[in-house]
Amino acid sequence: MTITIKTLEEMKKRGEKVALLTAYDYPTAVLEDKMGVEIIVVGDSFGMTVMGQDSTLFVTMNEMLVSARAVRQGVKNAMVIADMPYMSFQPSNSLAIKNAGRFIQEAGADGVKIEGMPKRAKAIVSVGVPVMGHIGLLPQSIKKLGEYKVQGKTEQDAERIIEQAKELDEAGVFSIIAESIPGELTKRIKESVQVPIYGIGAGPDCDGQILVVNDLLGLYSTFAPKFVKKYANLTPIIEKAFEDYIKEVKEGKFPDDAHSYH
Ligand code: KIV
C-alpha cells in the first residue's frame, strides 16, 4: 500500500505507530520498503554514516540529491522524505523553495525535512511541497550547541521547543521529528499540536519512531547516543567475510572451478 499523508493521518487517529528509518542507498531502501517501513528519510546523517565526517555540516545538495535518487529507485510503497542539508534552506525562503523543488523534481522525493525554522517550512508548504519539521536537538546547529546533548531539560527550553512545534504545526507541516528530548516533554508537545510527532530519543509516547539505519544494523560506532538500539551487529559479519575473501585470494583458493568460466 502506498503511504500518503492521508495514510499517516488515519494511522494517528487509530493510534497506530509509524515505523521510520533513514536510508542512503538503493539496496537498503529496497529492504526497508519490502519489510514495511512507512517513511524513509534520506537523512543528512549521510555526512557522518556514509561520508565519515564528524557532523552533518559538510553535506551538499548534490550529494543529497544522488542519495535521494538512489533511495527513490528502491521504494515502491514507503514515503521518501529528503533531508535538506545545511545552508540549502536557511538563507532565504526563495532558496528553500528552489532546493525543496529540486528534491521533488530531480530525485522524486515525496517531501522534504528541515530543522527548525517554521517560516521556511511555511514557504515550502506554500508551493505544495510536503514538509516534515524537526525540533529538539538540531544537528545542523552543532556549532551553536557545542555538543550533541538532550534538549528541553529546563522549563524555559521546554517552552521554547513547544512553541516551535506549534509554529511548525501552524505552518502546515505534515509531521514533526522530535530528537533527544525528555519523554515528559514529548507528551506536552503532543497535547499542543495536531500533527504526528515521530521520535528519535524522545521516549515511547511518540506517534512513531525513527532510527539511523547504520546505528540499528551495528554499522556505525563513532557516536552512539543512549537512544540507539542495535537490532543487529553486522560489523563482525562483514569483517569475517572480508577476512575469508582475503585469505582465499592469498591462498589461491578463490576463484575455484565453480566461479570460473571454461
Ligand atoms: O539526518 C538524519 O538522519 C535525521 C534523522 C533524525 C531523521 O535527521
PDB file of C-alpha atoms and ligand atoms in Angstrom:
ATOM      1  CA  MET A   1       0.000   0.000   0.000  1.00  0.00           C
ATOM      2  CA  THR A   2       1.394   3.401  -0.978  1.00  0.00           C
ATOM      3  CA  ILE A   3       1.866   5.591   2.078  1.00  0.00           C
ATOM      4  CA  THR A   4       0.491   9.113   1.768  1.00  0.00           C
ATOM      5  CA  ILE A   5      -0.080  11.985   4.179  1.00  0.00           C
ATOM      6  CA  LYS A   6      -3.699  10.763   4.448  1.00  0.00           C
ATOM      7  CA  THR A   7      -2.456   7.293   5.496  1.00  0.00           C
ATOM      8  CA  LEU A   8      -0.373   8.906   8.241  1.00  0.00           C
ATOM      9  CA  GLU A   9      -3.330  10.992   9.456  1.00  0.00           C
ATOM     10  CA  GLU A  10      -5.502   7.875   9.613  1.00  0.00           C
ATOM     11  CA  MET A  11      -2.794   5.952  11.459  1.00  0.00           C
ATOM     12  CA  LYS A  12      -2.589   8.739  14.029  1.00  0.00           C
ATOM     13  CA  LYS A  13      -6.377   8.654  14.503  1.00  0.00           C
ATOM     14  CA  ARG A  14      -6.228   4.889  15.061  1.00  0.00           C
ATOM     15  CA  GLY A  15      -3.274   5.281  17.443  1.00  0.00           C
ATOM     16  CA  GLU A  16      -1.187   3.103  15.111  1.00  0.00           C
ATOM     17  CA  LYS A  17       2.560   3.739  15.366  1.00  0.00           C
ATOM     18  CA  VAL A  18       4.601   4.612  12.285  1.00  0.00           C
ATOM     19  CA  ALA A  19       7.996   2.959  11.666  1.00  0.00           C
ATOM     20  CA  LEU A  20      10.538   5.283  10.065  1.00  0.00           C
ATOM     21  CA  LEU A  21      14.186   4.678   9.189  1.00  0.00           C
ATOM     22  CA  THR A  22      16.896   6.549   7.387  1.00  0.00           C
ATOM     23  CA  ALA A  23      18.376   5.157   4.157  1.00  0.00           C
ATOM     24  CA  TYR A  24      21.081   6.471   1.857  1.00  0.00           C
ATOM     25  CA  ASP A  25      21.274   3.884  -0.942  1.00  0.00           C
ATOM     26  CA  TYR A  26      19.231   1.614  -3.204  1.00  0.00           C
ATOM     27  CA  PRO A  27      19.809  -1.819  -1.596  1.00  0.00           C
ATOM     28  CA  THR A  28      18.956  -0.592   1.907  1.00  0.00           C
ATOM     29  CA  ALA A  29      15.866   1.223   0.623  1.00  0.00           C
ATOM     30  CA  VAL A  30      14.649  -1.939  -1.159  1.00  0.00           C
ATOM     31  CA  LEU A  31      14.852  -3.951   2.078  1.00  0.00           C
ATOM     32  CA  GLU A  32      13.273  -1.277   4.288  1.00  0.00           C
ATOM     33  CA  ASP A  33      10.392  -0.851   1.844  1.00  0.00           C
ATOM     34  CA  LYS A  34       9.938  -4.610   1.431  1.00  0.00           C
ATOM     35  CA  MET A  35       9.767  -5.095   5.208  1.00  0.00           C
ATOM     36  CA  GLY A  36       7.147  -2.361   5.680  1.00  0.00           C
ATOM     37  CA  VAL A  37       8.934   0.764   6.869  1.00  0.00           C
ATOM     38  CA  GLU A  38       6.362   3.508   6.260  1.00  0.00           C
ATOM     39  CA  ILE A  39       8.605   6.579   5.941  1.00  0.00           C
ATOM     40  CA  ILE A  40      12.196   6.514   4.692  1.00  0.00           C
ATOM     41  CA  VAL A  41      14.143   9.662   5.486  1.00  0.00           C
ATOM     42  CA  VAL A  42      17.210  10.298   3.363  1.00  0.00           C
ATOM     43  CA  GLY A  43      18.927  11.942   6.307  1.00  0.00           C
ATOM     44  CA  ASP A  44      21.828  14.336   6.155  1.00  0.00           C
ATOM     45  CA  SER A  45      23.303  11.955   8.757  1.00  0.00           C
ATOM     46  CA  PHE A  46      24.679  10.685   5.412  1.00  0.00           C
ATOM     47  CA  GLY A  47      27.603  13.029   6.158  1.00  0.00           C
ATOM     48  CA  MET A  48      28.516  11.035   9.245  1.00  0.00           C
ATOM     49  CA  THR A  49      27.380   7.471   8.475  1.00  0.00           C
ATOM     50  CA  VAL A  50      28.398   7.320   4.807  1.00  0.00           C
ATOM     51  CA  MET A  51      30.991  10.075   4.355  1.00  0.00           C
ATOM     52  CA  GLY A  52      32.686   9.598   7.753  1.00  0.00           C
ATOM     53  CA  GLN A  53      32.517  13.289   8.656  1.00  0.00           C
ATOM     54  CA  ASP A  54      32.212  14.465  12.261  1.00  0.00           C
ATOM     55  CA  SER A  55      29.000  16.451  11.709  1.00  0.00           C
ATOM     56  CA  THR A  56      26.252  16.938   9.135  1.00  0.00           C
ATOM     57  CA  LEU A  57      27.510  20.398   8.176  1.00  0.00           C
ATOM     58  CA  PHE A  58      29.585  19.387   5.141  1.00  0.00           C
ATOM     59  CA  VAL A  59      26.797  17.634   3.251  1.00  0.00           C
ATOM     60  CA  THR A  60      25.895  19.285  -0.056  1.00  0.00           C
ATOM     61  CA  MET A  61      22.692  19.448  -2.117  1.00  0.00           C
ATOM     62  CA  ASN A  62      24.348  17.444  -4.884  1.00  0.00           C
ATOM     63  CA  GLU A  63      25.318  14.623  -2.501  1.00  0.00           C
ATOM     64  CA  MET A  64      21.817  14.536  -1.024  1.00  0.00           C
ATOM     65  CA  LEU A  65      20.234  14.504  -4.482  1.00  0.00           C
ATOM     66  CA  VAL A  66      22.296  11.460  -5.510  1.00  0.00           C
ATOM     67  CA  SER A  67      21.416   9.659  -2.283  1.00  0.00           C
ATOM     68  CA  ALA A  68      17.696  10.534  -2.523  1.00  0.00           C
ATOM     69  CA  ARG A  69      17.546   9.359  -6.158  1.00  0.00           C
ATOM     70  CA  ALA A  70      19.107   6.028  -5.203  1.00  0.00           C
ATOM     71  CA  VAL A  71      16.628   5.560  -2.355  1.00  0.00           C
ATOM     72  CA  ARG A  72      13.675   6.517  -4.580  1.00  0.00           C
ATOM     73  CA  GLN A  73      14.699   3.813  -7.074  1.00  0.00           C
ATOM     74  CA  GLY A  74      14.348   1.171  -4.359  1.00  0.00           C
ATOM     75  CA  VAL A  75      10.992   2.213  -2.912  1.00  0.00           C
ATOM     76  CA  LYS A  76       7.503   1.143  -4.003  1.00  0.00           C
ATOM     77  CA  ASN A  77       5.291   1.903  -1.003  1.00  0.00           C
ATOM     78  CA  ALA A  78       7.052   3.998   1.612  1.00  0.00           C
ATOM     79  CA  MET A  79       7.083   7.774   1.651  1.00  0.00           C
ATOM     80  CA  VAL A  80      10.548   9.119   0.730  1.00  0.00           C
ATOM     81  CA  ILE A  81      11.492  12.292   2.591  1.00  0.00           C
ATOM     82  CA  ALA A  82      14.697  14.123   1.692  1.00  0.00           C
ATOM     83  CA  ASP A  83      16.540  15.964   4.441  1.00  0.00           C
ATOM     84  CA  MET A  84      17.550  19.463   3.330  1.00  0.00           C
ATOM     85  CA  PRO A  85      21.258  19.917   4.071  1.00  0.00           C
ATOM     86  CA  TYR A  86      22.910  22.774   5.924  1.00  0.00           C
ATOM     87  CA  MET A  87      22.523  26.127   4.162  1.00  0.00           C
ATOM     88  CA  SER A  88      20.195  24.731   1.494  1.00  0.00           C
ATOM     89  CA  PHE A  89      17.192  26.414   3.183  1.00  0.00           C
ATOM     90  CA  GLN A  90      18.433  28.665   5.996  1.00  0.00           C
ATOM     91  CA  PRO A  91      19.420  31.794   3.964  1.00  0.00           C
ATOM     92  CA  SER A  92      16.040  32.647   2.380  1.00  0.00           C
ATOM     93  CA  ASN A  93      12.540  31.438   1.527  1.00  0.00           C
ATOM     94  CA  SER A  94      13.341  31.512  -2.172  1.00  0.00           C
ATOM     95  CA  LEU A  95      16.436  29.311  -1.776  1.00  0.00           C
ATOM     96  CA  ALA A  96      14.448  26.930   0.442  1.00  0.00           C
ATOM     97  CA  ILE A  97      11.669  26.668  -2.176  1.00  0.00           C
ATOM     98  CA  LYS A  98      14.163  26.191  -5.021  1.00  0.00           C
ATOM     99  CA  ASN A  99      16.067  23.400  -3.259  1.00  0.00           C
ATOM    100  CA  ALA A 100      12.915  21.679  -1.967  1.00  0.00           C
ATOM    101  CA  GLY A 101      11.699  21.666  -5.572  1.00  0.00           C
ATOM    102  CA  ARG A 102      14.942  20.035  -6.715  1.00  0.00           C
ATOM    103  CA  PHE A 103      14.350  17.103  -4.349  1.00  0.00           C
ATOM    104  CA  ILE A 104      10.875  16.596  -5.816  1.00  0.00           C
ATOM    105  CA  GLN A 105      11.819  17.157  -9.467  1.00  0.00           C
ATOM    106  CA  GLU A 106      15.324  15.672  -9.669  1.00  0.00           C
ATOM    107  CA  ALA A 107      15.177  12.926  -7.027  1.00  0.00           C
ATOM    108  CA  GLY A 108      11.475  12.012  -6.992  1.00  0.00           C
ATOM    109  CA  ALA A 109      11.135  12.614  -3.233  1.00  0.00           C
ATOM    110  CA  ASP A 110       7.654  12.814  -1.699  1.00  0.00           C
ATOM    111  CA  GLY A 111       8.605  15.677   0.586  1.00  0.00           C
ATOM    112  CA  VAL A 112      11.445  17.325   2.476  1.00  0.00           C
ATOM    113  CA  LYS A 113      12.568  17.713   6.081  1.00  0.00           C
ATOM    114  CA  ILE A 114      14.060  20.865   7.561  1.00  0.00           C
ATOM    115  CA  GLU A 115      15.494  21.561  11.019  1.00  0.00           C
ATOM    116  CA  GLY A 116      13.591  24.234  12.997  1.00  0.00           C
ATOM    117  CA  MET A 117      12.691  27.419  11.036  1.00  0.00           C
ATOM    118  CA  PRO A 118       8.842  27.397  10.852  1.00  0.00           C
ATOM    119  CA  LYS A 119       8.928  30.365   8.418  1.00  0.00           C
ATOM    120  CA  ARG A 120      10.913  28.331   5.894  1.00  0.00           C
ATOM    121  CA  ALA A 121       8.550  25.394   6.421  1.00  0.00           C
ATOM    122  CA  LYS A 122       5.577  27.666   5.657  1.00  0.00           C
ATOM    123  CA  ALA A 123       7.224  28.970   2.476  1.00  0.00           C
ATOM    124  CA  ILE A 124       7.958  25.455   1.184  1.00  0.00           C
ATOM    125  CA  VAL A 125       4.450  24.208   2.071  1.00  0.00           C
ATOM    126  CA  SER A 126       3.005  27.215   0.203  1.00  0.00           C
ATOM    127  CA  VAL A 127       4.347  25.836  -3.100  1.00  0.00           C
ATOM    128  CA  GLY A 128       2.798  22.436  -2.471  1.00  0.00           C
ATOM    129  CA  VAL A 129       5.799  20.514  -1.156  1.00  0.00           C
ATOM    130  CA  PRO A 130       5.070  18.396   1.947  1.00  0.00           C
ATOM    131  CA  VAL A 131       7.374  19.328   4.829  1.00  0.00           C
ATOM    132  CA  MET A 132       8.439  17.303   7.859  1.00  0.00           C
ATOM    133  CA  GLY A 133       9.564  19.527  10.746  1.00  0.00           C
ATOM    134  CA  HIS A 134      12.405  18.738  13.164  1.00  0.00           C
ATOM    135  CA  ILE A 135      12.617  20.011  16.758  1.00  0.00           C
ATOM    136  CA  GLY A 136      14.711  19.364  19.874  1.00  0.00           C
ATOM    137  CA  LEU A 137      18.302  18.548  19.090  1.00  0.00           C
ATOM    138  CA  LEU A 138      19.074  20.128  15.714  1.00  0.00           C
ATOM    139  CA  PRO A 139      22.390  18.658  14.485  1.00  0.00           C
ATOM    140  CA  GLN A 140      22.863  21.455  11.927  1.00  0.00           C
ATOM    141  CA  SER A 141      23.155  23.849  14.901  1.00  0.00           C
ATOM    142  CA  ILE A 142      26.057  21.909  16.438  1.00  0.00           C
ATOM    143  CA  LYS A 143      28.404  24.912  16.292  1.00  0.00           C
ATOM    144  CA  LYS A 144      25.933  26.863  18.438  1.00  0.00           C
ATOM    145  CA  LEU A 145      25.089  23.929  20.738  1.00  0.00           C
ATOM    146  CA  GLY A 146      28.711  22.841  21.279  1.00  0.00           C
ATOM    147  CA  GLU A 147      27.756  19.180  21.792  1.00  0.00           C
ATOM    148  CA  TYR A 148      25.073  16.634  20.907  1.00  0.00           C
ATOM    149  CA  LYS A 149      23.042  16.589  24.111  1.00  0.00           C
ATOM    150  CA  VAL A 150      19.464  16.247  25.343  1.00  0.00           C
ATOM    151  CA  GLN A 151      17.421  19.408  24.759  1.00  0.00           C
ATOM    152  CA  GLY A 152      14.441  20.844  26.649  1.00  0.00           C
ATOM    153  CA  LYS A 153      15.596  19.944  30.140  1.00  0.00           C
ATOM    154  CA  THR A 154      14.917  23.363  31.668  1.00  0.00           C
ATOM    155  CA  GLU A 155      11.360  24.727  31.727  1.00  0.00           C
ATOM    156  CA  GLN A 156      12.435  27.684  29.591  1.00  0.00           C
ATOM    157  CA  ASP A 157      13.947  25.445  26.919  1.00  0.00           C
ATOM    158  CA  ALA A 158      10.961  23.080  27.047  1.00  0.00           C
ATOM    159  CA  GLU A 159       8.606  26.024  26.419  1.00  0.00           C
ATOM    160  CA  ARG A 160      10.777  27.196  23.517  1.00  0.00           C
ATOM    161  CA  ILE A 161      10.561  23.750  21.903  1.00  0.00           C
ATOM    162  CA  ILE A 162       6.767  23.527  22.447  1.00  0.00           C
ATOM    163  CA  GLU A 163       6.413  26.968  20.854  1.00  0.00           C
ATOM    164  CA  GLN A 164       8.449  25.878  17.835  1.00  0.00           C
ATOM    165  CA  ALA A 165       6.306  22.735  17.463  1.00  0.00           C
ATOM    166  CA  LYS A 166       3.161  24.902  17.494  1.00  0.00           C
ATOM    167  CA  GLU A 167       4.608  27.249  14.868  1.00  0.00           C
ATOM    168  CA  LEU A 168       5.533  24.302  12.641  1.00  0.00           C
ATOM    169  CA  ASP A 169       2.026  22.886  13.047  1.00  0.00           C
ATOM    170  CA  GLU A 170       0.565  26.260  12.044  1.00  0.00           C
ATOM    171  CA  ALA A 171       2.997  26.408   9.110  1.00  0.00           C
ATOM    172  CA  GLY A 172       1.341  23.277   7.741  1.00  0.00           C
ATOM    173  CA  VAL A 173       3.993  20.578   8.202  1.00  0.00           C
ATOM    174  CA  PHE A 174       2.606  17.028   7.911  1.00  0.00           C
ATOM    175  CA  SER A 175       4.692  15.673  10.800  1.00  0.00           C
ATOM    176  CA  ILE A 176       7.489  16.613  13.170  1.00  0.00           C
ATOM    177  CA  ILE A 177      10.628  14.708  14.169  1.00  0.00           C
ATOM    178  CA  ALA A 178      11.457  15.255  17.851  1.00  0.00           C
ATOM    179  CA  GLU A 179      15.092  14.482  18.600  1.00  0.00           C
ATOM    180  CA  SER A 180      16.760  13.936  22.000  1.00  0.00           C
ATOM    181  CA  ILE A 181      14.193  15.398  24.394  1.00  0.00           C
ATOM    182  CA  PRO A 182      12.769  14.027  27.649  1.00  0.00           C
ATOM    183  CA  GLY A 183       9.701  11.800  27.254  1.00  0.00           C
ATOM    184  CA  GLU A 184       7.669  14.106  29.520  1.00  0.00           C
ATOM    185  CA  LEU A 185       8.269  16.985  27.093  1.00  0.00           C
ATOM    186  CA  THR A 186       7.127  14.806  24.172  1.00  0.00           C
ATOM    187  CA  LYS A 187       3.778  14.326  25.960  1.00  0.00           C
ATOM    188  CA  ARG A 188       3.377  18.093  26.359  1.00  0.00           C
ATOM    189  CA  ILE A 189       4.208  18.666  22.672  1.00  0.00           C
ATOM    190  CA  LYS A 190       1.651  16.060  21.615  1.00  0.00           C
ATOM    191  CA  GLU A 191      -1.005  17.851  23.662  1.00  0.00           C
ATOM    192  CA  SER A 192      -0.111  21.159  21.957  1.00  0.00           C
ATOM    193  CA  VAL A 193      -0.152  20.162  18.259  1.00  0.00           C
ATOM    194  CA  GLN A 194      -2.310  18.232  15.788  1.00  0.00           C
ATOM    195  CA  VAL A 195       0.402  16.710  13.586  1.00  0.00           C
ATOM    196  CA  PRO A 196       2.081  13.367  14.278  1.00  0.00           C
ATOM    197  CA  ILE A 197       5.283  13.503  16.334  1.00  0.00           C
ATOM    198  CA  TYR A 198       7.911  10.948  15.356  1.00  0.00           C
ATOM    199  CA  GLY A 199      10.688  10.481  17.873  1.00  0.00           C
ATOM    200  CA  ILE A 200      14.385   9.735  17.912  1.00  0.00           C
ATOM    201  CA  GLY A 201      15.412   9.752  21.551  1.00  0.00           C
ATOM    202  CA  ALA A 202      12.068  11.322  22.523  1.00  0.00           C
ATOM    203  CA  GLY A 203      10.599   8.438  24.524  1.00  0.00           C
ATOM    204  CA  PRO A 204       7.812   5.933  23.857  1.00  0.00           C
ATOM    205  CA  ASP A 205       4.845   8.320  23.603  1.00  0.00           C
ATOM    206  CA  CYS A 206       5.508   9.446  20.019  1.00  0.00           C
ATOM    207  CA  ASP A 207       3.259   8.619  17.056  1.00  0.00           C
ATOM    208  CA  GLY A 208       6.187   6.728  15.542  1.00  0.00           C
ATOM    209  CA  GLN A 209       9.902   6.130  15.899  1.00  0.00           C
ATOM    210  CA  ILE A 210      12.904   6.704  13.677  1.00  0.00           C
ATOM    211  CA  LEU A 211      16.482   5.441  13.930  1.00  0.00           C
ATOM    212  CA  VAL A 212      19.532   5.947  11.761  1.00  0.00           C
ATOM    213  CA  VAL A 213      19.747   2.663   9.849  1.00  0.00           C
ATOM    214  CA  ASN A 214      23.522   2.262  10.305  1.00  0.00           C
ATOM    215  CA  ASP A 215      23.020   2.507  14.091  1.00  0.00           C
ATOM    216  CA  LEU A 216      20.255  -0.119  14.043  1.00  0.00           C
ATOM    217  CA  LEU A 217      22.394  -2.502  11.975  1.00  0.00           C
ATOM    218  CA  GLY A 218      25.562  -2.044  14.033  1.00  0.00           C
ATOM    219  CA  LEU A 219      27.403  -0.398  11.155  1.00  0.00           C
ATOM    220  CA  TYR A 220      28.339   2.884  12.804  1.00  0.00           C
ATOM    221  CA  SER A 221      30.074   3.136  16.140  1.00  0.00           C
ATOM    222  CA  THR A 222      31.788   6.542  16.100  1.00  0.00           C
ATOM    223  CA  PHE A 223      28.951   8.104  18.087  1.00  0.00           C
ATOM    224  CA  ALA A 224      26.152   6.178  19.834  1.00  0.00           C
ATOM    225  CA  PRO A 225      23.617   8.142  21.860  1.00  0.00           C
ATOM    226  CA  LYS A 226      21.632   6.398  24.633  1.00  0.00           C
ATOM    227  CA  PHE A 227      18.526   6.040  22.441  1.00  0.00           C
ATOM    228  CA  VAL A 228      20.274   3.877  19.837  1.00  0.00           C
ATOM    229  CA  LYS A 229      19.246   0.224  19.907  1.00  0.00           C
ATOM    230  CA  LYS A 230      21.278  -2.193  17.784  1.00  0.00           C
ATOM    231  CA  TYR A 231      18.873  -4.720  16.251  1.00  0.00           C
ATOM    232  CA  ALA A 232      21.789  -6.428  14.508  1.00  0.00           C
ATOM    233  CA  ASN A 233      25.559  -6.341  14.685  1.00  0.00           C
ATOM    234  CA  LEU A 234      26.690  -6.550  11.075  1.00  0.00           C
ATOM    235  CA  THR A 235      30.242  -5.295  11.672  1.00  0.00           C
ATOM    236  CA  PRO A 236      31.756  -8.687  12.702  1.00  0.00           C
ATOM    237  CA  ILE A 237      29.811 -10.471   9.949  1.00  0.00           C
ATOM    238  CA  ILE A 238      31.227  -8.143   7.289  1.00  0.00           C
ATOM    239  CA  GLU A 239      34.709  -8.303   8.806  1.00  0.00           C
ATOM    240  CA  LYS A 240      34.598 -12.107   8.672  1.00  0.00           C
ATOM    241  CA  ALA A 241      33.514 -12.067   5.008  1.00  0.00           C
ATOM    242  CA  PHE A 242      36.409  -9.726   4.122  1.00  0.00           C
ATOM    243  CA  GLU A 243      38.859 -11.826   6.154  1.00  0.00           C
ATOM    244  CA  ASP A 244      37.768 -15.064   4.419  1.00  0.00           C
ATOM    245  CA  TYR A 245      37.923 -13.451   0.974  1.00  0.00           C
ATOM    246  CA  ILE A 246      41.436 -12.042   1.529  1.00  0.00           C
ATOM    247  CA  LYS A 247      42.648 -15.417   2.845  1.00  0.00           C
ATOM    248  CA  GLU A 248      41.228 -17.343  -0.128  1.00  0.00           C
ATOM    249  CA  VAL A 249      42.717 -14.882  -2.636  1.00  0.00           C
ATOM    250  CA  LYS A 250      46.144 -15.101  -0.995  1.00  0.00           C
ATOM    251  CA  GLU A 251      45.963 -18.914  -0.871  1.00  0.00           C
ATOM    252  CA  GLY A 252      44.806 -19.169  -4.488  1.00  0.00           C
ATOM    253  CA  LYS A 253      41.532 -20.839  -3.402  1.00  0.00           C
ATOM    254  CA  PHE A 254      39.357 -18.140  -4.989  1.00  0.00           C
ATOM    255  CA  PRO A 255      38.214 -18.356  -7.706  1.00  0.00           C
ATOM    256  CA  ASP A 256      37.673 -22.112  -7.682  1.00  0.00           C
ATOM    257  CA  ASP A 257      36.230 -24.081 -10.602  1.00  0.00           C
ATOM    258  CA  ALA A 258      32.633 -23.176  -9.708  1.00  0.00           C
ATOM    259  CA  HIS A 259      33.405 -19.471 -10.058  1.00  0.00           C
ATOM    260  CA  SER A 260      35.473 -19.639 -13.274  1.00  0.00           C
ATOM    261  CA  TYR A 261      34.493 -19.669 -16.991  1.00  0.00           C
ATOM    262  CA  HIS A 262      35.521 -22.506 -19.307  1.00  0.00           C
TER     263      HIS A 262
HETATM  264  O1  KIV B   1      19.767  13.140   9.328  1.00  0.00           O
HETATM  265  C1  KIV B   1      19.074  12.311   9.932  1.00  0.00           C
HETATM  266  O2  KIV B   1      19.312  11.107   9.900  1.00  0.00           O
HETATM  267  C2  KIV B   1      17.958  12.820  10.703  1.00  0.00           C
HETATM  268  C3  KIV B   1      17.135  11.828  11.431  1.00  0.00           C
HETATM  269  C4  KIV B   1      16.850  12.260  12.803  1.00  0.00           C
HETATM  270  C5  KIV B   1      15.871  11.627  10.698  1.00  0.00           C
HETATM  271  O3  KIV B   1      17.696  13.979  10.711  1.00  0.00           O
END
